[in-house]
GROMACS .gro file of C-alpha atoms in nm:
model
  445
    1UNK     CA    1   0.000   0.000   0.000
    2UNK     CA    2   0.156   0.360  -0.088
    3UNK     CA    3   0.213   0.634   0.139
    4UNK     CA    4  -0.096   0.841   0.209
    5UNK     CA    5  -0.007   1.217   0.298
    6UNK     CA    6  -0.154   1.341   0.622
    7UNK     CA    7  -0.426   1.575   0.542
    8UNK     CA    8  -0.385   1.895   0.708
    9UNK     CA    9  -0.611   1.885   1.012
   10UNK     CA   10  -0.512   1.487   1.076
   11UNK     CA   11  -0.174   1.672   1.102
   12UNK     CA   12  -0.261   1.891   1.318
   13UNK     CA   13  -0.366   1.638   1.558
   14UNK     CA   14  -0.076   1.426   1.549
   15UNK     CA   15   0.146   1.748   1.653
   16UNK     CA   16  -0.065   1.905   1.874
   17UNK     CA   17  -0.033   1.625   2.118
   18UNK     CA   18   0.167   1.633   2.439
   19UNK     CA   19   0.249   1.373   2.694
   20UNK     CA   20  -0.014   1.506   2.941
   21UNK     CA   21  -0.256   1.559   2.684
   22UNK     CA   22  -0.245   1.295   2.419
   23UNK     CA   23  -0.496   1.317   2.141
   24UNK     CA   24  -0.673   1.002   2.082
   25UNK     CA   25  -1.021   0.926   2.109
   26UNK     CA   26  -1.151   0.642   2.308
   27UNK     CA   27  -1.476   0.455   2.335
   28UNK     CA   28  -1.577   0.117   2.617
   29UNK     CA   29  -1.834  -0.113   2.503
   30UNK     CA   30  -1.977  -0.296   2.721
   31UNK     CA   31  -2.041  -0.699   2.680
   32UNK     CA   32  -2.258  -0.965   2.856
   33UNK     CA   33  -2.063  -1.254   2.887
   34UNK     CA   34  -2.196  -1.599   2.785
   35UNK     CA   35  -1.898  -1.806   2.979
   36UNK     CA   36  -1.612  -1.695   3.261
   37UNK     CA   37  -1.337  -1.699   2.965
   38UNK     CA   38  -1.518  -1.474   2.696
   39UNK     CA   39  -1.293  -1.188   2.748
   40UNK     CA   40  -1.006  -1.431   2.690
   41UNK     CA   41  -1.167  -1.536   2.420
   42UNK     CA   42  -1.266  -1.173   2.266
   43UNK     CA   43  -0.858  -1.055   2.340
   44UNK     CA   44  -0.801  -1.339   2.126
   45UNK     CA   45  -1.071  -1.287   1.871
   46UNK     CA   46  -0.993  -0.910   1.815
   47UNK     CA   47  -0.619  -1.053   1.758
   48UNK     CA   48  -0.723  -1.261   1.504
   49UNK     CA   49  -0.894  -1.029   1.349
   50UNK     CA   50  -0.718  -0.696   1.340
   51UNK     CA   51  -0.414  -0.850   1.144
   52UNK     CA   52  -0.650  -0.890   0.811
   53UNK     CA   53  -0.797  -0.512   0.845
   54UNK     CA   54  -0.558  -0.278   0.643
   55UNK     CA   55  -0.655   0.023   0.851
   56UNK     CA   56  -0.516  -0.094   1.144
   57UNK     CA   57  -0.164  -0.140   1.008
   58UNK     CA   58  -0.154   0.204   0.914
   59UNK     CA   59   0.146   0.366   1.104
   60UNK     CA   60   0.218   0.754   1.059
   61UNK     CA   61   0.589   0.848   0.956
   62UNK     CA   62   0.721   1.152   0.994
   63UNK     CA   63   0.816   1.314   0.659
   64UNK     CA   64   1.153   1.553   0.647
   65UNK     CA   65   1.227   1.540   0.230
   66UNK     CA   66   0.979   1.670  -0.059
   67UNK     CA   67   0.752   1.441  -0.195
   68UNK     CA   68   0.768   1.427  -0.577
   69UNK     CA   69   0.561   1.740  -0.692
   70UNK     CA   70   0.451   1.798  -0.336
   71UNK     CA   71   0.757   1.982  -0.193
   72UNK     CA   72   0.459   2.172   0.071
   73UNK     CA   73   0.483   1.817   0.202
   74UNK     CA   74   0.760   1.864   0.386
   75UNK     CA   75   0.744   1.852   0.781
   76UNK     CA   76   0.458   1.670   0.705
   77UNK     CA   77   0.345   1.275   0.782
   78UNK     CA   78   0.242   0.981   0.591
   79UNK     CA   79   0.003   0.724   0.683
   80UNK     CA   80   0.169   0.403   0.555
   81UNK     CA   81   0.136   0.026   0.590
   82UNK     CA   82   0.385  -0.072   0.937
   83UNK     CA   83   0.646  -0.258   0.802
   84UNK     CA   84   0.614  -0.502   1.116
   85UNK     CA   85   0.288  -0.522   1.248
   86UNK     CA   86   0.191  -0.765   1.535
   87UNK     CA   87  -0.122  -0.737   1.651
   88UNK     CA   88  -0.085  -0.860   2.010
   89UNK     CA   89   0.127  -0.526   2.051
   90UNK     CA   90  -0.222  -0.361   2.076
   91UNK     CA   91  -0.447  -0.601   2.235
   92UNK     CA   92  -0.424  -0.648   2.575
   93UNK     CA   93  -0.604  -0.873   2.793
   94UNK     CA   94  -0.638  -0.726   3.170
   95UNK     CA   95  -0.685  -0.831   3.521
   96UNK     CA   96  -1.085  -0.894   3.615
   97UNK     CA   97  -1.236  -0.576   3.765
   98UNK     CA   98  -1.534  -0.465   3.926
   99UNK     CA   99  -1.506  -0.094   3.770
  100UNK     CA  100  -1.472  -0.077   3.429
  101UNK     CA  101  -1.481   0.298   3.421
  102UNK     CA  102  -1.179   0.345   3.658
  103UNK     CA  103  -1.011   0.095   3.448
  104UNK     CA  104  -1.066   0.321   3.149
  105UNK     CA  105  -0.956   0.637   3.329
  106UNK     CA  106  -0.647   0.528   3.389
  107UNK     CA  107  -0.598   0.368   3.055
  108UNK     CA  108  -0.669   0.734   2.864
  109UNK     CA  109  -0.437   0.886   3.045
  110UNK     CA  110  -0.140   0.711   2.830
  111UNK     CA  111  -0.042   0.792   2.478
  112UNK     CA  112  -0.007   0.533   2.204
  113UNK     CA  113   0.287   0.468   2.117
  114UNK     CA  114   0.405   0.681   1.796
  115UNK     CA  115   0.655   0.468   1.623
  116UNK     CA  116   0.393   0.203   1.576
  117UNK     CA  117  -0.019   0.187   1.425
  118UNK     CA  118  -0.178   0.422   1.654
  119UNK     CA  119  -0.421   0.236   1.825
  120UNK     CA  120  -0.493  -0.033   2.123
  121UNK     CA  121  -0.778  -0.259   2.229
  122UNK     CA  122  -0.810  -0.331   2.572
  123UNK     CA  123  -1.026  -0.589   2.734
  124UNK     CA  124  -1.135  -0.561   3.059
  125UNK     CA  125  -1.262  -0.908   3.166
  126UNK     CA  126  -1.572  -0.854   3.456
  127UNK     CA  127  -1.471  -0.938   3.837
  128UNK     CA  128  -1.842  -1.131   3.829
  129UNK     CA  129  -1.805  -1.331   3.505
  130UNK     CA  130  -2.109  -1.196   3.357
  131UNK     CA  131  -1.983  -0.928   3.136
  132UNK     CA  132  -1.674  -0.765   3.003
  133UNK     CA  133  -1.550  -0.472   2.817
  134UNK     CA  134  -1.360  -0.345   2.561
  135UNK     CA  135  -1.171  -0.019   2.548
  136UNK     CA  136  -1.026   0.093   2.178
  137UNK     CA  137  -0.819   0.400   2.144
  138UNK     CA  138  -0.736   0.497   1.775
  139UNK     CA  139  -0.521   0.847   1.795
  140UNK     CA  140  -0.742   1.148   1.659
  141UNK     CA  141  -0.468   1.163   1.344
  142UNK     CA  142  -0.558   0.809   1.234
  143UNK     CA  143  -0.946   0.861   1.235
  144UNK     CA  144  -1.230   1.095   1.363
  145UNK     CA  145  -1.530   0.932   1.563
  146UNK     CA  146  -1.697   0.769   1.207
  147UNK     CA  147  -1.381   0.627   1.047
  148UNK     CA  148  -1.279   0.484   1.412
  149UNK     CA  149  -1.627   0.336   1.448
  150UNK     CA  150  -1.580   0.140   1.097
  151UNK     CA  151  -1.248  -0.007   1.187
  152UNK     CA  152  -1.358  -0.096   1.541
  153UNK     CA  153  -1.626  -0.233   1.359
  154UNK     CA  154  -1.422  -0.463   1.144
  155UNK     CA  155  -1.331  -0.695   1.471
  156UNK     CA  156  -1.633  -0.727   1.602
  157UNK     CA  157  -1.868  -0.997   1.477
  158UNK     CA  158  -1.955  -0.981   1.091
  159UNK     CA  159  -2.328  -0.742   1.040
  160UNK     CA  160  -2.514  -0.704   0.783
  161UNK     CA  161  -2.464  -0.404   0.624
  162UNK     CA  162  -2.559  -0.233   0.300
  163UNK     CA  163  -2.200  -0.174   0.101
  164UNK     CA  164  -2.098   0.187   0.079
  165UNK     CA  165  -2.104   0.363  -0.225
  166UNK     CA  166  -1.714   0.360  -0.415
  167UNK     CA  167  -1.612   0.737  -0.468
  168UNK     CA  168  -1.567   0.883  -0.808
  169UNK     CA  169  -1.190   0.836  -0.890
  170UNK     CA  170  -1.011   1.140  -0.874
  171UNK     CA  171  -0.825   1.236  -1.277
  172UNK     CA  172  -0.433   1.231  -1.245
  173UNK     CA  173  -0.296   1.524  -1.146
  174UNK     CA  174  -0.025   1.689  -1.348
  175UNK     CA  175   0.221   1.939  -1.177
  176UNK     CA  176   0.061   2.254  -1.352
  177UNK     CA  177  -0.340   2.286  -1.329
  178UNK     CA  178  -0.519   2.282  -1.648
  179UNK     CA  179  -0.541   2.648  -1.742
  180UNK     CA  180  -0.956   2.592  -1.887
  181UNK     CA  181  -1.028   2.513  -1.515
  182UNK     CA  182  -0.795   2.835  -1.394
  183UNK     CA  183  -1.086   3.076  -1.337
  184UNK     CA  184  -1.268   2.812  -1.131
  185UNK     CA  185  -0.958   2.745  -0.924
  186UNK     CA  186  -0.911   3.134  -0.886
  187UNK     CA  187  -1.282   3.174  -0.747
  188UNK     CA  188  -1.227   2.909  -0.537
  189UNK     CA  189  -0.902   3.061  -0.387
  190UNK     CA  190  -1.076   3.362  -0.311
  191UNK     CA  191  -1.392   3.151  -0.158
  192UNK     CA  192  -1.152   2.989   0.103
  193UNK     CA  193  -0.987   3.298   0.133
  194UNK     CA  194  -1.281   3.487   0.253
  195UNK     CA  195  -1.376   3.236   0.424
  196UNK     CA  196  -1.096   3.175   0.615
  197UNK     CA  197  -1.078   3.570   0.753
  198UNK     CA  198  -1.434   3.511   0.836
  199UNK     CA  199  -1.372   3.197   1.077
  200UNK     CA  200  -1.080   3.405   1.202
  201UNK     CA  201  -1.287   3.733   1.268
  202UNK     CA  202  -1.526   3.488   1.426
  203UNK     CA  203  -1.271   3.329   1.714
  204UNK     CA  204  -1.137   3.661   1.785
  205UNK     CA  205  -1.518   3.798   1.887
  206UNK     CA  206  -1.552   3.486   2.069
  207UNK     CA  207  -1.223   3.518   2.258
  208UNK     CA  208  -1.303   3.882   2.331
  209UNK     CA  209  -1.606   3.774   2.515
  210UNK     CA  210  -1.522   3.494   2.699
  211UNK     CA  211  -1.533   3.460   3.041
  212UNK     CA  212  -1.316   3.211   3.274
  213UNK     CA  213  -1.500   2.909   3.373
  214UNK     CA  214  -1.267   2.771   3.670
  215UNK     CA  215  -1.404   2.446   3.717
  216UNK     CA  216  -1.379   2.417   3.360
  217UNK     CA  217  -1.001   2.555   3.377
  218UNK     CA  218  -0.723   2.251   3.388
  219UNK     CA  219  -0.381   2.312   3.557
  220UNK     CA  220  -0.098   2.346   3.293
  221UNK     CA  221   0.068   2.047   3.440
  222UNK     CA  222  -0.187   1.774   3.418
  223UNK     CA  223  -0.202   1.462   3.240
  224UNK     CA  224  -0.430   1.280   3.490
  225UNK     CA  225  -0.787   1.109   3.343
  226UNK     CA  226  -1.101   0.986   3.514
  227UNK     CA  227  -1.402   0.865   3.286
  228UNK     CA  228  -1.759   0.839   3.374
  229UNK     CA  229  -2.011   0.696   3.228
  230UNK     CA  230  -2.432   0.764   3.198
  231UNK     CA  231  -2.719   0.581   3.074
  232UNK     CA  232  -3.027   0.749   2.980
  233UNK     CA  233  -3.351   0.639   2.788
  234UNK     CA  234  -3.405   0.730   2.484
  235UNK     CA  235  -3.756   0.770   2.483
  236UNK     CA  236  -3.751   1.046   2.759
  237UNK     CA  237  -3.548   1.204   2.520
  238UNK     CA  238  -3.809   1.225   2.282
  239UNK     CA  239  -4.081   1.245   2.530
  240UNK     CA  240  -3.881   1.573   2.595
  241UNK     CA  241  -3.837   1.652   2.218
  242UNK     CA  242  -4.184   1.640   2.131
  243UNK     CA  243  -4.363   1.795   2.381
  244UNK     CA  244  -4.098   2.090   2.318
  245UNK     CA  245  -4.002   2.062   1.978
  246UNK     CA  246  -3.586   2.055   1.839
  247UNK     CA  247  -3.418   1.761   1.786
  248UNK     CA  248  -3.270   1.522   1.977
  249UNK     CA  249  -2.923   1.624   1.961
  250UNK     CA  250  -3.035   2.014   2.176
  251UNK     CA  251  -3.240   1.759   2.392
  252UNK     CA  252  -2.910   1.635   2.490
  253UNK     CA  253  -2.640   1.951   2.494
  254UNK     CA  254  -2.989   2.090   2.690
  255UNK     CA  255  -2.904   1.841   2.961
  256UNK     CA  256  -2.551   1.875   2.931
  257UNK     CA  257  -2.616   2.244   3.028
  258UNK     CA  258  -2.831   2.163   3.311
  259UNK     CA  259  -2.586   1.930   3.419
  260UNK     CA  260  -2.337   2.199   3.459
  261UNK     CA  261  -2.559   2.429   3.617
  262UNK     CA  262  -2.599   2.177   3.890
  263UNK     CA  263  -2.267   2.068   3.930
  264UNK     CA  264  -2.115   2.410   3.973
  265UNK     CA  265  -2.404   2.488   4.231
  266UNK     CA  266  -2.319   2.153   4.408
  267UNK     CA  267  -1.969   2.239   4.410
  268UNK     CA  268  -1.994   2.552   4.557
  269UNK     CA  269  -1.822   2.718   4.242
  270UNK     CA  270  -2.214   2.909   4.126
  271UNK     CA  271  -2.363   2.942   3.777
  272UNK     CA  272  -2.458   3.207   3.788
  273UNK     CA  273  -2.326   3.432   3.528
  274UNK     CA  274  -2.213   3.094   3.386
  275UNK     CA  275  -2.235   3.070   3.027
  276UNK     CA  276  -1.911   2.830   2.871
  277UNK     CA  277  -1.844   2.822   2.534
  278UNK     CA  278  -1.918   2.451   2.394
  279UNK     CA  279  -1.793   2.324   2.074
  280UNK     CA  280  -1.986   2.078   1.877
  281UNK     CA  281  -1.781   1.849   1.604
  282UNK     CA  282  -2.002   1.840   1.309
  283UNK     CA  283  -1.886   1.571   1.122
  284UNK     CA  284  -1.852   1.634   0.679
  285UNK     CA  285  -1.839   1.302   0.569
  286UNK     CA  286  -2.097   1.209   0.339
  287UNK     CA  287  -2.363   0.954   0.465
  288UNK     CA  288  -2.320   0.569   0.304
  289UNK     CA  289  -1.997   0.640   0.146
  290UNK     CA  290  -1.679   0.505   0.149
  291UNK     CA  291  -1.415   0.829   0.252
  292UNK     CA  292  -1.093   0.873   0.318
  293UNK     CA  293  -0.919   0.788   0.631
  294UNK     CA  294  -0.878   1.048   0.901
  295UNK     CA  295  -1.044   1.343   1.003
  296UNK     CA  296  -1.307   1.516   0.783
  297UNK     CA  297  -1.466   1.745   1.043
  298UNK     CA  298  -1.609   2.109   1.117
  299UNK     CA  299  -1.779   2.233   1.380
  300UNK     CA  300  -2.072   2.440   1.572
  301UNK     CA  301  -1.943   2.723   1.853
  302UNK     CA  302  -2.269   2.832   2.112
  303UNK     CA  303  -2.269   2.947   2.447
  304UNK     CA  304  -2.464   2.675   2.699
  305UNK     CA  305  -2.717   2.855   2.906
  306UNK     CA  306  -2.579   2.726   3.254
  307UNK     CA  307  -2.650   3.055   3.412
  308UNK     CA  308  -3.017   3.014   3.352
  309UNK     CA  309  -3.278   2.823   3.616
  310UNK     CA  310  -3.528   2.785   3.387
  311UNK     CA  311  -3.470   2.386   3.249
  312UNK     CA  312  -3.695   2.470   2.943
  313UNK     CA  313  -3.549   2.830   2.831
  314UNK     CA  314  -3.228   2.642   2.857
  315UNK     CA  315  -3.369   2.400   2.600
  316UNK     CA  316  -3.496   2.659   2.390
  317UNK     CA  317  -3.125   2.859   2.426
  318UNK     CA  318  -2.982   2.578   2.276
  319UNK     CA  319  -3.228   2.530   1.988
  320UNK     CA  320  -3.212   2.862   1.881
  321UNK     CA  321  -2.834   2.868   1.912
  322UNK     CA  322  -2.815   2.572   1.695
  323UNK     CA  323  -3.064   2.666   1.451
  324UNK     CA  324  -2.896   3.016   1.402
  325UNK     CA  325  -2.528   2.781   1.363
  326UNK     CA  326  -2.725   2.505   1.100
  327UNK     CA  327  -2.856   2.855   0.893
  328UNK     CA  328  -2.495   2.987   0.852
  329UNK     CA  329  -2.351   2.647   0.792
  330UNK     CA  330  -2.047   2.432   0.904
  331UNK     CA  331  -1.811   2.670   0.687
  332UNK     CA  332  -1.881   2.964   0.877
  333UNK     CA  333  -1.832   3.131   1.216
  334UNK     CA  334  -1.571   3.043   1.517
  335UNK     CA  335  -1.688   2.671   1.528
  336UNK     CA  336  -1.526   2.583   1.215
  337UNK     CA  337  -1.163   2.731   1.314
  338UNK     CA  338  -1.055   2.326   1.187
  339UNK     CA  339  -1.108   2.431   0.857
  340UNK     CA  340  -0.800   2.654   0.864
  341UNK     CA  341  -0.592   2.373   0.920
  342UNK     CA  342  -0.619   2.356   0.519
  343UNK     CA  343  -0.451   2.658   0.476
  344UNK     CA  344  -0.136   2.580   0.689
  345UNK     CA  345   0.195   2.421   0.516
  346UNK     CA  346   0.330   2.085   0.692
  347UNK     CA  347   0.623   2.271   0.829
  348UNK     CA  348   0.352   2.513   0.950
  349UNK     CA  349   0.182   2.243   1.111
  350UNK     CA  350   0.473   2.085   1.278
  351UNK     CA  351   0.683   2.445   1.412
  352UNK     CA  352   0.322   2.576   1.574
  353UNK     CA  353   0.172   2.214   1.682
  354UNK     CA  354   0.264   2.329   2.045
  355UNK     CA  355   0.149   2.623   2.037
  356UNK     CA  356  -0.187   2.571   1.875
  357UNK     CA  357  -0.252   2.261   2.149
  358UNK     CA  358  -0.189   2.535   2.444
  359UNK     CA  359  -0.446   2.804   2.294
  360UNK     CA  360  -0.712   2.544   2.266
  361UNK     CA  361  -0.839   2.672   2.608
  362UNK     CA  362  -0.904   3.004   2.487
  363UNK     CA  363  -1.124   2.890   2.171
  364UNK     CA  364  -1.369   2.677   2.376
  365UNK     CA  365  -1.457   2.581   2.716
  366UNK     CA  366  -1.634   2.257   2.631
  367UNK     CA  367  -1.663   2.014   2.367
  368UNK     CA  368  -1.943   1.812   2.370
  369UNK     CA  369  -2.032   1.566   2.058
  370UNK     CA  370  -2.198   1.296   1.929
  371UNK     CA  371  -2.101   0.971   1.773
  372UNK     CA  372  -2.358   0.783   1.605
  373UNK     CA  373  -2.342   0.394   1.633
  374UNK     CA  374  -2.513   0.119   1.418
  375UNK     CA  375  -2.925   0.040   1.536
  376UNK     CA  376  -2.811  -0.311   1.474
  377UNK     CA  377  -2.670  -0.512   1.768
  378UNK     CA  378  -2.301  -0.540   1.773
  379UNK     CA  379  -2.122  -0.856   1.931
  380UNK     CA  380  -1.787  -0.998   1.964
  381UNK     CA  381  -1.700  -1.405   1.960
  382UNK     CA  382  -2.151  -1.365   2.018
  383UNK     CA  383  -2.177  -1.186   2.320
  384UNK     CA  384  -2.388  -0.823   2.311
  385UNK     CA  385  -2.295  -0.524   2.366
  386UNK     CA  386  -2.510  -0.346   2.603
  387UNK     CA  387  -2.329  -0.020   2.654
  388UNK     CA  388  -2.099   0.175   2.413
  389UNK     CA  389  -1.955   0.503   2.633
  390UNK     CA  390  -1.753   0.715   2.383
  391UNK     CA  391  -1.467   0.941   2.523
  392UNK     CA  392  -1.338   1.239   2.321
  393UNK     CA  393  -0.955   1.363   2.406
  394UNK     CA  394  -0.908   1.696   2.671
  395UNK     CA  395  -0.708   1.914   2.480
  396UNK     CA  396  -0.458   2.131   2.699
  397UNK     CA  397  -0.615   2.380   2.983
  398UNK     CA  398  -0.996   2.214   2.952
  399UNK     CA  399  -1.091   2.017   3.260
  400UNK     CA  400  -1.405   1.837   3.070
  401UNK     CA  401  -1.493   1.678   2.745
  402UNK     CA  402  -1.811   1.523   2.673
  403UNK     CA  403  -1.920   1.301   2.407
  404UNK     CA  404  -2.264   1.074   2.382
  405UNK     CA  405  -2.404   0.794   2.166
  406UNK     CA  406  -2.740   0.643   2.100
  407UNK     CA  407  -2.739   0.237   2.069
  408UNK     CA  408  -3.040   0.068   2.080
  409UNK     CA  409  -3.266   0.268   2.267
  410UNK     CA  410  -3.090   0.428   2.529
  411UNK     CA  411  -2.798   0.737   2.525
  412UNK     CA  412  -2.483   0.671   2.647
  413UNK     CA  413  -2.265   0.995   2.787
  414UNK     CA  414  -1.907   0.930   2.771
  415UNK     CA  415  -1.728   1.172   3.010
  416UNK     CA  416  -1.351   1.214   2.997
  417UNK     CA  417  -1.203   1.495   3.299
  418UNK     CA  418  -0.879   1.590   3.426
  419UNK     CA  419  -0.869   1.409   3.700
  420UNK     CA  420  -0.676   1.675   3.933
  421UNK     CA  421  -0.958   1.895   3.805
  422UNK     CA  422  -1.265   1.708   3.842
  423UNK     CA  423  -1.226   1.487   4.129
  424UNK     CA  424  -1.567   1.466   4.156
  425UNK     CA  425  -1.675   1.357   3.837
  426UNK     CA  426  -1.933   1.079   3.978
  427UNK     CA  427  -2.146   1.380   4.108
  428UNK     CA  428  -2.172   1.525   3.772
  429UNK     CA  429  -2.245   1.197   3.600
  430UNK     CA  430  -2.545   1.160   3.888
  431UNK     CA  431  -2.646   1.509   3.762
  432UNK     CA  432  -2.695   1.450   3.381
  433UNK     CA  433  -2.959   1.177   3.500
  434UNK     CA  434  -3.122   1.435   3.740
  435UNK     CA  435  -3.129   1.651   3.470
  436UNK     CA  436  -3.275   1.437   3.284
  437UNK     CA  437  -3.561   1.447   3.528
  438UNK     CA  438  -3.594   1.776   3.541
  439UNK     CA  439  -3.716   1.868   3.205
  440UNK     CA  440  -3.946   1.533   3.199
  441UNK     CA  441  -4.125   1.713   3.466
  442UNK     CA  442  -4.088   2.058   3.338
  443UNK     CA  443  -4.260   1.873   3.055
  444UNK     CA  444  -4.544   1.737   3.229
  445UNK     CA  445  -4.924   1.924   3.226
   0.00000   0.00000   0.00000
């Protein structure tokens, strides 16, 4: 297989990440076991398996020389084929344990290991026999939350699945454009252009008017990771949706709002006057069809209403707020600041890596996003998942990341924290289902 080239924002990923704040993403499904030795058995499945799915040999190499007619390419990375790949480097089978979330914590605190494909799978057999988990990590440079869902999906148990649609193949490319497409290629340049002074203008308003959040605030010197995980139904959801109106996606950042606002009040830190700035990943891969690897993302900037007591003018906030960002469009405002990754040489990429990771903090407070999953059931060596918790990465300064998925009737809230930060993580987990509550009643006649 030949050397891909790093897009620019999968770049930007791989050199924005520290020690104390690596940047993969992370997601624990949960299993009921049918015998005492199924996690063995999965650990030894996903083994198996992984060494037959090209995606998962994909290592990234550091590239220091130009690359034929791409001399922008250098300081950049390839994604390649490992020249030695063994999978039993990333699956690991662990002790039994009673607490798979603690497990997890501790496990997304460490960074994959760069020389090699950047990704691990580690079981987590249960203390009581009757279940066990798996945690993948696949570093944010090797996939974004869809690609990483199809490759984790490749070792778990065959579904059936309607074949994605090929992409068009792309006409050679010679080292001058051809000159009949030069006026399109010059209205495009001044398109991205505009458009990138536009997301710029955007994040410097934004930064202008933000306001510290200190229990959102990480110390500089972190590294440490707890997880959480919360289980909501899906109906109430919609119970909540319809009698209000939105979609189910504000249902949820609503809660994630009201969360906060209860937290911070439990805490003793206040909400009031509270309002963080949350980014939500909007993902630009086209539904059904087979894409690239790595990241094709955007995203949404808003302001959650924690300062307000009012659980359903916080849901209506956040409707407006995303209607007003789904009118202008992922391409706009200071939620799409990823998109400038495009205009940023390798070397670029590679010199300011550091610097872009520490300023993070003063873009958003929050991210909070969704990861779809499958409505079929998914199974390894035939035992169910039950639970799939996604975790998103902290990126340097943020105490908090959020991310949730719906699987077969019920939401699952995935919550990664620093864990010198948020020590109490457990009582905002217990919140989002209180919240939850909350606007069911608010709903009620």
């Amino acid at each position: 297989m030949n050397p891909d080239l790093l897009a620019p924002l999968d770049l930007a990923f791989w050199n924005i990440e520290s020690e104390q704040h690596p940047m993969h993403l992370g997601a624990l499904g949960v299993f009921t076991a049918h015998s005492p030795t199924a996690g063995a058995h999965a650990a030894d499945l996903l083994a198996a398996r992984a060494a037959a799915v090209p995606g998962l040999r994909m290592r990234i190499r550091d590239v220091w020389q130009p690359l034929g007619p791409r001399p922008l390419a250098f300081g950049g990375a390839t994604r390649e084929a490992a020249p030695h790949f063994d999978p039993l480097d990333h699956v690991r089978l662990h002790a039994p344990t009673d607490d798979f979330q603690a497990v997890a914590g501790r496990l997304m605190e460490r960074s994959l290991q760069r020389g090699r494909p950047p990704w691990e799978a580690h079981v987590l057999p249960g203390a009581d026999g009757a279940s066990f988990a798996v945690l993948f990590k696949f570093h944010h440079a090797l996939a974004d939350g869809l690609r990483a869902l199809t490759l984790a999906a490749a070792v778990l148990d065959p579904m059936d699945l309607p074949a994605p649609r090929p992409r068009p193949a792309e006409p050679a490319r010679g080292l001058l454009p051809d000159v009949r497409k030069l006026p399109g290629l010059v209205r495009g340049a001044l398109s991205d252009v505009g458009r990138a002074l536009d997301i710029g203008a955007s994040v410097a308003v934004s930064t202008l008017a933000a306001r510290p959040v200190p229990a959102l605030t990480a110390p500089a010197v972190g590294g440490t990771r707890r997880t959480a995980g919360v289980v909501i139904d899906l109906d109430d959801v919609h119970r909540v949706r319809k009698t209000v109106g939105g979609t189910v996606n504000d249902v949820l950042i609503a809660v994630v709002a009201g969360a906060l606002r209860r937290w911070l009040d439990e805490r003793g830190d206040g909400s009031e006057g509270v309002t963080p700035r949350a980014l939500i990943p909007v993902s630009r891969r086209r539904p059904r069809t087979a894409q690239p690897q790595g990241n094709r993302l955007s995203g949404y900037l808003m302001r959650l209403p924690v300062d307000d007591p009012d659980p359903l003018r916080r849901l209506e906030t956040v409707r407006a707020a995303m209607d007003r960002n789904k009118d202008a469009g992922p391409n706009r405002g200071a939620g799409a600041v990823a998109l400038l990754a495009d205009h940023v040489p390798a070397l670029g990429h590679r010199l300011g890596g550091p610097l872009v990771g520490q300023a993070a903090r003063l873009w958003f407070d929050i991210l909070v996003t969704s990861v779809p999953l499958p409505s079929l059931g998914l199974k390894l060596g035939g035992n169910p998942v039950t639970a799939v918790f996604p975790y998103a990465p902290l990126a340097r300064g943020q105490s908090l990341a959020v991310a949730v998925s719906t699987y077969r009737g019920q939401v699952h809230y995935g919550l990664v924290a620093d864990g010198e930060a948020v020590p109490d993580l457990d009582r905002l987990a217990a919140a989002l289902t209180a919240e939850v509550e909350t606007l069911i009643t608010a709903c009620d006649p």
